[in-house]
PDB file of C-alpha atoms in Angstrom:
ATOM      1  CA  UNK G 292      -4.210 -21.185  25.484  1.00  0.00           C
ATOM      2  CA  UNK G 293      -1.001 -22.821  26.795  1.00  0.00           C
ATOM      3  CA  UNK G 294       0.654 -21.005  29.657  1.00  0.00           C
ATOM      4  CA  UNK G 295       3.659 -21.210  31.938  1.00  0.00           C
ATOM      5  CA  UNK G 296       2.782 -22.247  35.475  1.00  0.00           C
ATOM      6  CA  UNK G 297       4.807 -21.795  38.654  1.00  0.00           C
ATOM      7  CA  UNK G 298       4.578 -23.221  42.151  1.00  0.00           C
ATOM      8  CA  UNK G 299       4.364 -22.192  44.874  1.00  0.00           C
ATOM      9  CA  UNK G 300       2.870 -18.737  44.423  1.00  0.00           C
ATOM     10  CA  UNK G 301       4.440 -17.615  47.704  1.00  0.00           C
ATOM     11  CA  UNK G 302       7.317 -19.182  49.630  1.00  0.00           C
ATOM     12  CA  UNK G 303       8.472 -18.011  53.036  1.00  0.00           C
ATOM     13  CA  UNK G 304      11.769 -19.370  54.315  1.00  0.00           C
ATOM     14  CA  UNK G 305      14.386 -18.740  56.951  1.00  0.00           C
ATOM     15  CA  UNK G 306      17.781 -17.342  56.001  1.00  0.00           C
ATOM     16  CA  UNK G 307      20.204 -20.165  55.227  1.00  0.00           C
ATOM     17  CA  UNK G 308      17.524 -22.612  54.140  1.00  0.00           C
ATOM     18  CA  UNK G 309      17.329 -24.207  50.713  1.00  0.00           C
ATOM     19  CA  UNK G 310      14.375 -23.458  48.452  1.00  0.00           C
ATOM     20  CA  UNK G 311      13.256 -24.986  45.185  1.00  0.00           C
ATOM     21  CA  UNK G 312      11.021 -22.996  42.876  1.00  0.00           C
ATOM     22  CA  UNK G 313       9.140 -24.971  40.286  1.00  0.00           C
ATOM     23  CA  UNK G 314       7.986 -24.128  36.798  1.00  0.00           C
ATOM     24  CA  UNK G 315       6.148 -25.989  34.072  1.00  0.00           C
ATOM     25  CA  UNK G 316       7.015 -24.320  30.740  1.00  0.00           C
ATOM     26  CA  UNK G 317       4.777 -24.443  27.689  1.00  0.00           C
ATOM     27  CA  UNK G 318       4.989 -28.001  26.433  1.00  0.00           C
ATOM     28  CA  UNK G 319       6.593 -27.603  23.005  1.00  0.00           C
ATOM     29  CA  UNK G 320       9.049 -24.890  24.049  1.00  0.00           C
ATOM     30  CA  UNK G 321      12.772 -25.534  24.047  1.00  0.00           C
ATOM     31  CA  UNK G 322      14.253 -22.473  25.764  1.00  0.00           C
ATOM     32  CA  UNK G 323      13.755 -21.814  29.449  1.00  0.00           C
ATOM     33  CA  UNK G 324      14.623 -18.843  31.609  1.00  0.00           C
ATOM     34  CA  UNK G 325      14.556 -17.555  35.153  1.00  0.00           C
ATOM     35  CA  UNK G 326      14.262 -13.859  35.969  1.00  0.00           C
ATOM     36  CA  UNK G 327      13.741 -12.067  39.244  1.00  0.00           C
ATOM     37  CA  UNK G 328      12.255  -8.755  40.304  1.00  0.00           C
ATOM     38  CA  UNK G 329      13.144  -7.241  43.647  1.00  0.00           C
ATOM     39  CA  UNK G 330      10.307  -5.060  44.915  1.00  0.00           C
ATOM     40  CA  UNK G 331      10.329  -1.710  43.152  1.00  0.00           C
ATOM     41  CA  UNK G 332      13.199  -2.644  40.832  1.00  0.00           C
ATOM     42  CA  UNK G 333      13.656  -3.812  37.265  1.00  0.00           C
ATOM     43  CA  UNK G 334      13.130  -7.373  36.131  1.00  0.00           C
ATOM     44  CA  UNK G 335      16.593  -8.979  35.984  1.00  0.00           C
ATOM     45  CA  UNK G 336      17.799 -11.953  33.975  1.00  0.00           C
ATOM     46  CA  UNK G 337      19.214 -14.863  35.978  1.00  0.00           C
ATOM     47  CA  UNK G 338      19.779 -17.795  33.642  1.00  0.00           C
ATOM     48  CA  UNK G 339      18.799 -19.347  30.338  1.00  0.00           C
ATOM     49  CA  UNK G 340      18.651 -23.071  29.625  1.00  0.00           C
ATOM     50  CA  UNK G 341      18.593 -24.979  26.378  1.00  0.00           C
ATOM     51  CA  UNK G 342      19.255 -28.558  25.375  1.00  0.00           C
ATOM     52  CA  UNK G 343      19.690 -29.599  29.008  1.00  0.00           C
ATOM     53  CA  UNK G 344      22.391 -27.112  29.813  1.00  0.00           C
ATOM     54  CA  UNK G 345      22.831 -23.508  30.852  1.00  0.00           C
ATOM     55  CA  UNK G 346      23.260 -21.222  27.826  1.00  0.00           C
ATOM     56  CA  UNK G 347      23.950 -18.061  29.778  1.00  0.00           C
ATOM     57  CA  UNK G 348      23.888 -16.844  33.355  1.00  0.00           C
ATOM     58  CA  UNK G 349      24.129 -13.436  34.938  1.00  0.00           C
ATOM     59  CA  UNK G 350      26.437 -12.223  37.691  1.00  0.00           C
ATOM     60  CA  UNK G 351      23.572 -12.758  40.141  1.00  0.00           C
ATOM     61  CA  UNK G 352      23.501 -16.469  39.354  1.00  0.00           C
ATOM     62  CA  UNK G 353      26.355 -17.520  41.614  1.00  0.00           C
ATOM     63  CA  UNK G 354      27.198 -20.908  43.141  1.00  0.00           C
ATOM     64  CA  UNK G 355      24.184 -20.683  45.433  1.00  0.00           C
ATOM     65  CA  UNK G 356      21.869 -21.041  42.448  1.00  0.00           C
ATOM     66  CA  UNK G 357      21.255 -24.040  40.233  1.00  0.00           C
ATOM     67  CA  UNK G 358      18.699 -25.050  37.628  1.00  0.00           C
ATOM     68  CA  UNK G 359      17.475 -28.425  36.547  1.00  0.00           C
ATOM     69  CA  UNK G 360      15.025 -29.999  34.167  1.00  0.00           C
ATOM     70  CA  UNK G 361      14.407 -33.226  36.074  1.00  0.00           C
ATOM     71  CA  UNK G 362      11.849 -34.589  33.635  1.00  0.00           C
ATOM     72  CA  UNK G 363      10.135 -33.645  30.398  1.00  0.00           C
ATOM     73  CA  UNK G 364       7.871 -31.042  31.938  1.00  0.00           C
ATOM     74  CA  UNK G 365       9.392 -29.353  34.997  1.00  0.00           C
ATOM     75  CA  UNK G 366      12.097 -26.708  35.232  1.00  0.00           C
ATOM     76  CA  UNK G 367      13.391 -25.837  38.689  1.00  0.00           C
ATOM     77  CA  UNK G 368      15.469 -23.127  40.326  1.00  0.00           C
ATOM     78  CA  UNK G 369      17.242 -24.059  43.542  1.00  0.00           C
ATOM     79  CA  UNK G 370      18.771 -21.609  45.967  1.00  0.00           C
ATOM     80  CA  UNK G 371      21.020 -23.558  48.338  1.00  0.00           C
ATOM     81  CA  UNK G 372      21.388 -21.158  51.238  1.00  0.00           C
ATOM     82  CA  UNK G 373      19.006 -18.250  51.029  1.00  0.00           C
ATOM     83  CA  UNK G 374      19.985 -14.724  52.005  1.00  0.00           C
ATOM     84  CA  UNK G 375      17.766 -11.804  52.927  1.00  0.00           C
ATOM     85  CA  UNK G 376      18.600 -10.154  49.606  1.00  0.00           C
ATOM     86  CA  UNK G 377      17.197 -13.138  47.709  1.00  0.00           C
ATOM     87  CA  UNK G 378      13.709 -11.929  48.618  1.00  0.00           C
ATOM     88  CA  UNK G 379      12.081 -11.149  45.288  1.00  0.00           C
ATOM     89  CA  UNK G 380       9.525 -12.251  42.753  1.00  0.00           C
ATOM     90  CA  UNK G 381      10.977 -15.048  40.619  1.00  0.00           C
ATOM     91  CA  UNK G 382       9.624 -15.491  37.117  1.00  0.00           C
ATOM     92  CA  UNK G 383      10.040 -18.487  34.859  1.00  0.00           C
ATOM     93  CA  UNK G 384       9.733 -18.008  31.108  1.00  0.00           C
ATOM     94  CA  UNK G 385       9.860 -20.204  28.042  1.00  0.00           C
ATOM     95  CA  UNK G 386      10.085 -19.687  24.305  1.00  0.00           C
ATOM     96  CA  UNK G 387      10.202 -21.560  21.064  1.00  0.00           C
ATOM     97  CA  UNK G 388      11.983 -20.495  17.881  1.00  0.00           C
ATOM     98  CA  UNK G 389       9.647 -17.493  17.506  1.00  0.00           C
ATOM     99  CA  UNK G 390      11.642 -15.659  20.204  1.00  0.00           C
ATOM    100  CA  UNK G 391       8.582 -14.490  22.137  1.00  0.00           C
ATOM    101  CA  UNK G 392       9.171 -15.272  25.794  1.00  0.00           C
ATOM    102  CA  UNK G 393       6.107 -16.266  27.783  1.00  0.00           C
ATOM    103  CA  UNK G 394       6.244 -15.637  31.493  1.00  0.00           C
ATOM    104  CA  UNK G 395       4.659 -17.451  34.384  1.00  0.00           C
ATOM    105  CA  UNK G 396       2.772 -15.711  37.210  1.00  0.00           C
ATOM    106  CA  UNK G 397       5.821 -15.753  39.463  1.00  0.00           C
ATOM    107  CA  UNK G 398       6.780 -17.058  42.892  1.00  0.00           C
ATOM    108  CA  UNK G 399       7.127 -14.507  45.636  1.00  0.00           C
ATOM    109  CA  UNK G 400      10.069 -15.562  47.812  1.00  0.00           C
ATOM    110  CA  UNK G 401      10.330 -14.017  51.264  1.00  0.00           C
ATOM    111  CA  UNK G 402      13.491 -14.728  53.253  1.00  0.00           C
ATOM    112  CA  UNK G 403      13.259 -13.968  56.970  1.00  0.00           C
TER     113      UNK G 403
ATOM    114  CA  UNK C 265      26.420  -2.867  28.560  1.00  0.00           C
ATOM    115  CA  UNK C 266      22.835  -2.524  27.370  1.00  0.00           C
ATOM    116  CA  UNK C 267      20.658  -0.133  29.355  1.00  0.00           C
ATOM    117  CA  UNK C 268      16.948   0.267  28.663  1.00  0.00           C
ATOM    118  CA  UNK C 269      15.056   3.356  29.791  1.00  0.00           C
ATOM    119  CA  UNK C 270      11.353   4.105  29.633  1.00  0.00           C
ATOM    120  CA  UNK C 271       9.740   7.512  29.597  1.00  0.00           C
ATOM    121  CA  UNK C 272       7.532   8.618  31.222  1.00  0.00           C
ATOM    122  CA  UNK C 273       7.817   6.712  34.484  1.00  0.00           C
ATOM    123  CA  UNK C 274       4.132   7.306  35.134  1.00  0.00           C
ATOM    124  CA  UNK C 275       1.229   8.539  33.031  1.00  0.00           C
ATOM    125  CA  UNK C 276      -2.393   9.316  33.846  1.00  0.00           C
ATOM    126  CA  UNK C 277      -4.858   9.891  31.009  1.00  0.00           C
ATOM    127  CA  UNK C 278      -8.643  10.108  30.648  1.00  0.00           C
ATOM    128  CA  UNK C 279     -10.453   7.212  29.039  1.00  0.00           C
ATOM    129  CA  UNK C 280     -10.549   7.326  25.256  1.00  0.00           C
ATOM    130  CA  UNK C 281      -7.256   9.144  24.807  1.00  0.00           C
ATOM    131  CA  UNK C 282      -4.558   7.865  22.470  1.00  0.00           C
ATOM    132  CA  UNK C 283      -1.138   7.606  24.089  1.00  0.00           C
ATOM    133  CA  UNK C 284       2.478   6.769  23.387  1.00  0.00           C
ATOM    134  CA  UNK C 285       4.944   5.048  25.682  1.00  0.00           C
ATOM    135  CA  UNK C 286       8.634   5.383  24.948  1.00  0.00           C
ATOM    136  CA  UNK C 287      11.535   2.988  25.331  1.00  0.00           C
ATOM    137  CA  UNK C 288      15.172   3.766  24.557  1.00  0.00           C
ATOM    138  CA  UNK C 289      18.230   1.567  24.626  1.00  0.00           C
ATOM    139  CA  UNK C 290      21.904   2.430  24.690  1.00  0.00           C
ATOM    140  CA  UNK C 291      23.231  -0.307  22.416  1.00  0.00           C
ATOM    141  CA  UNK C 292      21.747  -0.362  18.916  1.00  0.00           C
ATOM    142  CA  UNK C 293      22.825  -3.993  18.561  1.00  0.00           C
ATOM    143  CA  UNK C 294      19.441  -5.023  19.850  1.00  0.00           C
ATOM    144  CA  UNK C 295      17.901  -7.978  18.109  1.00  0.00           C
ATOM    145  CA  UNK C 296      14.299  -8.446  19.269  1.00  0.00           C
ATOM    146  CA  UNK C 297      12.200  -5.990  21.243  1.00  0.00           C
ATOM    147  CA  UNK C 298       9.295  -7.219  23.331  1.00  0.00           C
ATOM    148  CA  UNK C 299       6.598  -5.213  25.114  1.00  0.00           C
ATOM    149  CA  UNK C 300       4.935  -6.582  28.244  1.00  0.00           C
ATOM    150  CA  UNK C 301       2.144  -5.622  30.556  1.00  0.00           C
ATOM    151  CA  UNK C 302       2.401  -6.219  34.311  1.00  0.00           C
ATOM    152  CA  UNK C 303      -0.558  -5.914  36.648  1.00  0.00           C
ATOM    153  CA  UNK C 304       0.188  -5.269  40.350  1.00  0.00           C
ATOM    154  CA  UNK C 305       1.655  -8.356  42.019  1.00  0.00           C
ATOM    155  CA  UNK C 306       1.259 -10.389  38.851  1.00  0.00           C
ATOM    156  CA  UNK C 307       3.394 -11.889  36.130  1.00  0.00           C
ATOM    157  CA  UNK C 308       4.324 -10.426  32.761  1.00  0.00           C
ATOM    158  CA  UNK C 309       1.937 -10.674  29.838  1.00  0.00           C
ATOM    159  CA  UNK C 310       3.578 -10.488  26.425  1.00  0.00           C
ATOM    160  CA  UNK C 311       1.904  -7.883  24.221  1.00  0.00           C
ATOM    161  CA  UNK C 312       4.036  -7.595  21.108  1.00  0.00           C
ATOM    162  CA  UNK C 313       7.353  -8.843  19.772  1.00  0.00           C
ATOM    163  CA  UNK C 314       9.244  -6.932  17.096  1.00  0.00           C
ATOM    164  CA  UNK C 315      11.808  -9.202  15.538  1.00  0.00           C
ATOM    165  CA  UNK C 316      15.086  -8.057  14.097  1.00  0.00           C
ATOM    166  CA  UNK C 317      13.859  -7.825  10.529  1.00  0.00           C
ATOM    167  CA  UNK C 318      10.683  -5.952  11.440  1.00  0.00           C
ATOM    168  CA  UNK C 319       9.984  -2.296  12.203  1.00  0.00           C
ATOM    169  CA  UNK C 320       6.554  -2.555  13.773  1.00  0.00           C
ATOM    170  CA  UNK C 321       3.865  -4.892  15.011  1.00  0.00           C
ATOM    171  CA  UNK C 322       0.169  -4.381  15.622  1.00  0.00           C
ATOM    172  CA  UNK C 323      -2.302  -6.192  17.844  1.00  0.00           C
ATOM    173  CA  UNK C 324      -5.769  -4.730  18.228  1.00  0.00           C
ATOM    174  CA  UNK C 325      -5.449  -1.249  19.722  1.00  0.00           C
ATOM    175  CA  UNK C 326      -1.709  -1.652  20.239  1.00  0.00           C
ATOM    176  CA  UNK C 327       1.036  -0.734  17.803  1.00  0.00           C
ATOM    177  CA  UNK C 328       4.732  -1.020  18.569  1.00  0.00           C
ATOM    178  CA  UNK C 329       7.563   0.315  16.446  1.00  0.00           C
ATOM    179  CA  UNK C 330      11.302  -0.160  16.587  1.00  0.00           C
ATOM    180  CA  UNK C 331      13.985   2.168  15.205  1.00  0.00           C
ATOM    181  CA  UNK C 332      17.358   0.601  15.813  1.00  0.00           C
ATOM    182  CA  UNK C 333      19.298   3.508  14.350  1.00  0.00           C
ATOM    183  CA  UNK C 334      17.983   5.875  17.004  1.00  0.00           C
ATOM    184  CA  UNK C 335      17.785   3.239  19.727  1.00  0.00           C
ATOM    185  CA  UNK C 336      14.078   3.765  20.327  1.00  0.00           C
ATOM    186  CA  UNK C 337      10.835   1.859  20.469  1.00  0.00           C
ATOM    187  CA  UNK C 338       7.347   3.212  21.016  1.00  0.00           C
ATOM    188  CA  UNK C 339       4.121   1.558  22.108  1.00  0.00           C
ATOM    189  CA  UNK C 340       1.009   3.322  20.843  1.00  0.00           C
ATOM    190  CA  UNK C 341      -2.279   2.580  22.597  1.00  0.00           C
ATOM    191  CA  UNK C 342      -5.392   3.788  20.798  1.00  0.00           C
ATOM    192  CA  UNK C 343      -8.648   4.695  22.521  1.00  0.00           C
ATOM    193  CA  UNK C 344      -7.380   3.849  26.002  1.00  0.00           C
ATOM    194  CA  UNK C 345      -9.680   2.073  28.481  1.00  0.00           C
ATOM    195  CA  UNK C 346      -9.551   1.755  32.288  1.00  0.00           C
ATOM    196  CA  UNK C 347      -8.645  -1.913  31.801  1.00  0.00           C
ATOM    197  CA  UNK C 348      -5.401  -0.777  30.168  1.00  0.00           C
ATOM    198  CA  UNK C 349      -4.184   0.490  33.540  1.00  0.00           C
ATOM    199  CA  UNK C 350      -0.995  -1.425  34.354  1.00  0.00           C
ATOM    200  CA  UNK C 351       2.782  -1.139  34.187  1.00  0.00           C
ATOM    201  CA  UNK C 352       4.173  -1.470  30.682  1.00  0.00           C
ATOM    202  CA  UNK C 353       7.670  -2.878  30.243  1.00  0.00           C
ATOM    203  CA  UNK C 354       9.878  -3.039  27.203  1.00  0.00           C
ATOM    204  CA  UNK C 355      12.724  -5.520  26.949  1.00  0.00           C
ATOM    205  CA  UNK C 356      15.374  -6.162  24.312  1.00  0.00           C
ATOM    206  CA  UNK C 357      17.704  -9.004  23.621  1.00  0.00           C
ATOM    207  CA  UNK C 358      21.058  -9.155  21.913  1.00  0.00           C
ATOM    208  CA  UNK C 359      20.164 -12.104  19.696  1.00  0.00           C
ATOM    209  CA  UNK C 360      22.856 -14.605  20.541  1.00  0.00           C
ATOM    210  CA  UNK C 361      21.516 -15.639  23.919  1.00  0.00           C
ATOM    211  CA  UNK C 362      17.930 -14.357  24.027  1.00  0.00           C
ATOM    212  CA  UNK C 363      18.305 -12.924  27.531  1.00  0.00           C
ATOM    213  CA  UNK C 364      15.990  -9.967  27.939  1.00  0.00           C
ATOM    214  CA  UNK C 365      17.194  -6.653  29.334  1.00  0.00           C
ATOM    215  CA  UNK C 366      14.216  -4.870  30.854  1.00  0.00           C
ATOM    216  CA  UNK C 367      13.369  -1.218  31.037  1.00  0.00           C
ATOM    217  CA  UNK C 368      12.261   0.643  34.119  1.00  0.00           C
ATOM    218  CA  UNK C 369       8.574   0.510  33.167  1.00  0.00           C
ATOM    219  CA  UNK C 370       5.799   3.051  32.678  1.00  0.00           C
ATOM    220  CA  UNK C 371       2.910   2.985  35.155  1.00  0.00           C
ATOM    221  CA  UNK C 372      -0.244   3.835  33.207  1.00  0.00           C
ATOM    222  CA  UNK C 373      -3.503   4.897  34.826  1.00  0.00           C
ATOM    223  CA  UNK C 374      -6.534   5.390  32.590  1.00  0.00           C
ATOM    224  CA  UNK C 375      -9.208   7.370  34.381  1.00  0.00           C
ATOM    225  CA  UNK C 376     -12.857   6.500  33.654  1.00  0.00           C
TER     226      UNK C 376
END
């Protein structure tokens, strides 16, 4: 069964460093999303992406964040200058016209 | 602003029991409602999607219903098994953008 994959599974970085989280959505899906979950808190929406542009972004998704679909298979989330409060589990999701969103296993980001 | 709440926060039941998990949302203008399962430290597994025109969905031992007028959804699990132990999340979207607003989750423990 097709699934969303994410790499790396765990990323440790120093405060102020740039990180890129990678996702490979399900191949025939057209809508892509990033969510995050801070430990012990709700899953929060960050951004949605369709037709090579951002469809919606949350208040969390400030100028430090960017997304890109550099080729036909990858979808990336970049954080330019990480802060301690960026430590969280980051989930990528994708969907087709059926509206069901399929989530990847997540990348645990730890900012020291 | 849409808020999604899940009751109870935690539930422990003996194996074989039927159980109901509750999800309520503040804005009845919800479009789709999706139920997920999350195992500790893992990603989100989609269980059921109830689309706007539907009132319930069934998959195996799971049945989810949606009542927009009352702002509630329920997930019914029949004949619970220890393997059902996980956190169950409900999430709704407003239709136009597909971003999911997540509930607080119910931590289910099924005792053998």
